[in-house]
Coordinates of C-alpha atoms in Angstrom, one line a residue:
P13 CA 129.6 -29.3 -185.6
I14 CA 130.8 -25.8 -186.7
T15 CA 131.8 -25.5 -190.3
P16 CA 134.5 -23.0 -191.6
P17 CA 132.1 -20.4 -193.1
P18 CA 130.3 -19.5 -189.8
L19 CA 133.7 -19.5 -188.0
L20 CA 135.1 -17.1 -190.6
C21 CA 132.0 -14.9 -190.2
L22 CA 132.3 -14.9 -186.5
G23 CA 136.0 -14.1 -186.5
S24 CA 135.6 -11.3 -189.0
R25 CA 132.7 -9.9 -186.9
G26 CA 134.9 -9.8 -183.8
G27 CA 137.7 -8.2 -185.8
F28 CA 135.6 -5.5 -187.1
S29 CA 134.0 -4.8 -183.7
G30 CA 137.5 -4.5 -182.1
L31 CA 138.6 -2.2 -185.0
F32 CA 135.6 0.2 -184.8
Y33 CA 135.2 0.2 -181.0
Y34 CA 138.8 0.9 -180.3
P35 CA 139.2 4.6 -179.1
P36 CA 141.5 6.6 -181.4
P37 CA 144.9 7.4 -179.9
K38 CA 144.2 11.1 -180.0
K39 CA 141.1 10.6 -177.7
A40 CA 143.0 8.3 -175.4
R41 CA 145.7 10.9 -175.0
A42 CA 143.2 13.6 -174.3
V43 CA 141.6 11.4 -171.5
A44 CA 145.0 10.6 -170.1
G45 CA 146.0 14.3 -170.1
G46 CA 142.8 15.2 -168.2
Q47 CA 143.5 12.6 -165.5
E48 CA 147.0 13.9 -165.0
A49 CA 146.0 17.6 -164.9
P50 CA 147.6 19.6 -162.0
P51 CA 145.0 21.0 -159.6
L52 CA 144.8 24.9 -159.3
Q53 CA 142.7 26.9 -156.8
V54 CA 140.4 29.5 -158.0
D55 CA 141.5 32.6 -156.2
D56 CA 143.2 36.0 -156.7
D57 CA 146.6 34.3 -157.5
L58 CA 145.2 32.2 -160.5
G59 CA 146.1 34.9 -163.0
G60 CA 149.6 35.1 -161.8
V61 CA 150.1 31.4 -161.8
V62 CA 148.8 31.1 -165.5
S63 CA 150.8 34.1 -166.7
S64 CA 154.0 32.9 -164.9
A65 CA 154.0 29.6 -166.7
D66 CA 157.3 29.4 -168.7
G67 CA 156.7 29.1 -172.4
T68 CA 153.1 27.8 -172.7
P69 CA 150.6 27.0 -170.0
P70 CA 149.8 23.4 -169.3
P71 CA 147.2 21.9 -171.8
Y72 CA 144.9 20.6 -169.0
V73 CA 144.3 21.9 -165.5
A74 CA 141.8 21.0 -162.8
L75 CA 140.3 24.1 -161.3
E76 CA 139.1 23.7 -157.7
G77 CA 137.0 26.4 -155.9
I78 CA 133.6 27.9 -155.4
V79 CA 131.7 28.9 -158.5
L80 CA 128.9 31.5 -158.3
P81 CA 126.1 31.5 -160.9
A82 CA 125.5 34.7 -163.0
K83 CA 121.7 34.6 -162.4
A84 CA 120.4 31.5 -160.6
A85 CA 121.8 28.1 -160.0
L86 CA 120.3 25.1 -161.8
T87 CA 118.6 22.6 -159.5
S88 CA 118.4 18.8 -160.2
H89 CA 115.0 17.2 -160.8
Y90 CA 116.3 13.8 -159.7
H91 CA 118.6 14.6 -156.6
E92 CA 117.2 16.9 -154.0
G93 CA 119.6 19.7 -152.9
L94 CA 122.0 19.2 -155.8
Q95 CA 122.8 22.4 -157.7
G96 CA 125.0 23.3 -160.6
V97 CA 126.0 26.0 -163.1
I98 CA 126.7 26.0 -166.9
Q99 CA 130.2 27.1 -167.7
K100 CA 129.7 27.7 -171.4
L101 CA 126.9 27.0 -173.9
L102 CA 127.8 26.6 -177.5
L103 CA 125.2 26.2 -180.2
K104 CA 126.4 25.1 -183.6
E105 CA 124.0 24.7 -186.5
H106 CA 125.0 22.5 -189.4
R107 CA 123.9 23.3 -192.9
L108 CA 121.5 20.7 -194.3
I109 CA 122.1 19.5 -197.9
W110 CA 119.7 17.3 -199.8
N111 CA 121.1 14.0 -200.8
S112 CA 119.3 13.0 -203.9
L113 CA 120.7 9.4 -203.9
A114 CA 119.5 8.7 -200.3
R115 CA 116.6 11.0 -200.6
S116 CA 117.3 12.6 -197.2
W117 CA 118.6 15.9 -195.8

């Protein structure tokens, strides 16, 4: 026998879970745009293709080609023979502020 209060709690729990786990529309559009990106080859003609775009270039493109590392390629510890490179490394430090109410930084 299930009484109304537990049913109400269970229903509200499901509603809040659906509300907070639903991806925002902006993120969903970004994922969809990345999946529909036109593929471009990395070669000598890439600069001409990008500059010849009428108006603005496409927001997302998929680059295909061979990438050479600047110093040495990274090797995987888990998969033998798998190598990769880092395209861009960004370090952003956030300023810490003491919260006296929560007594934390």
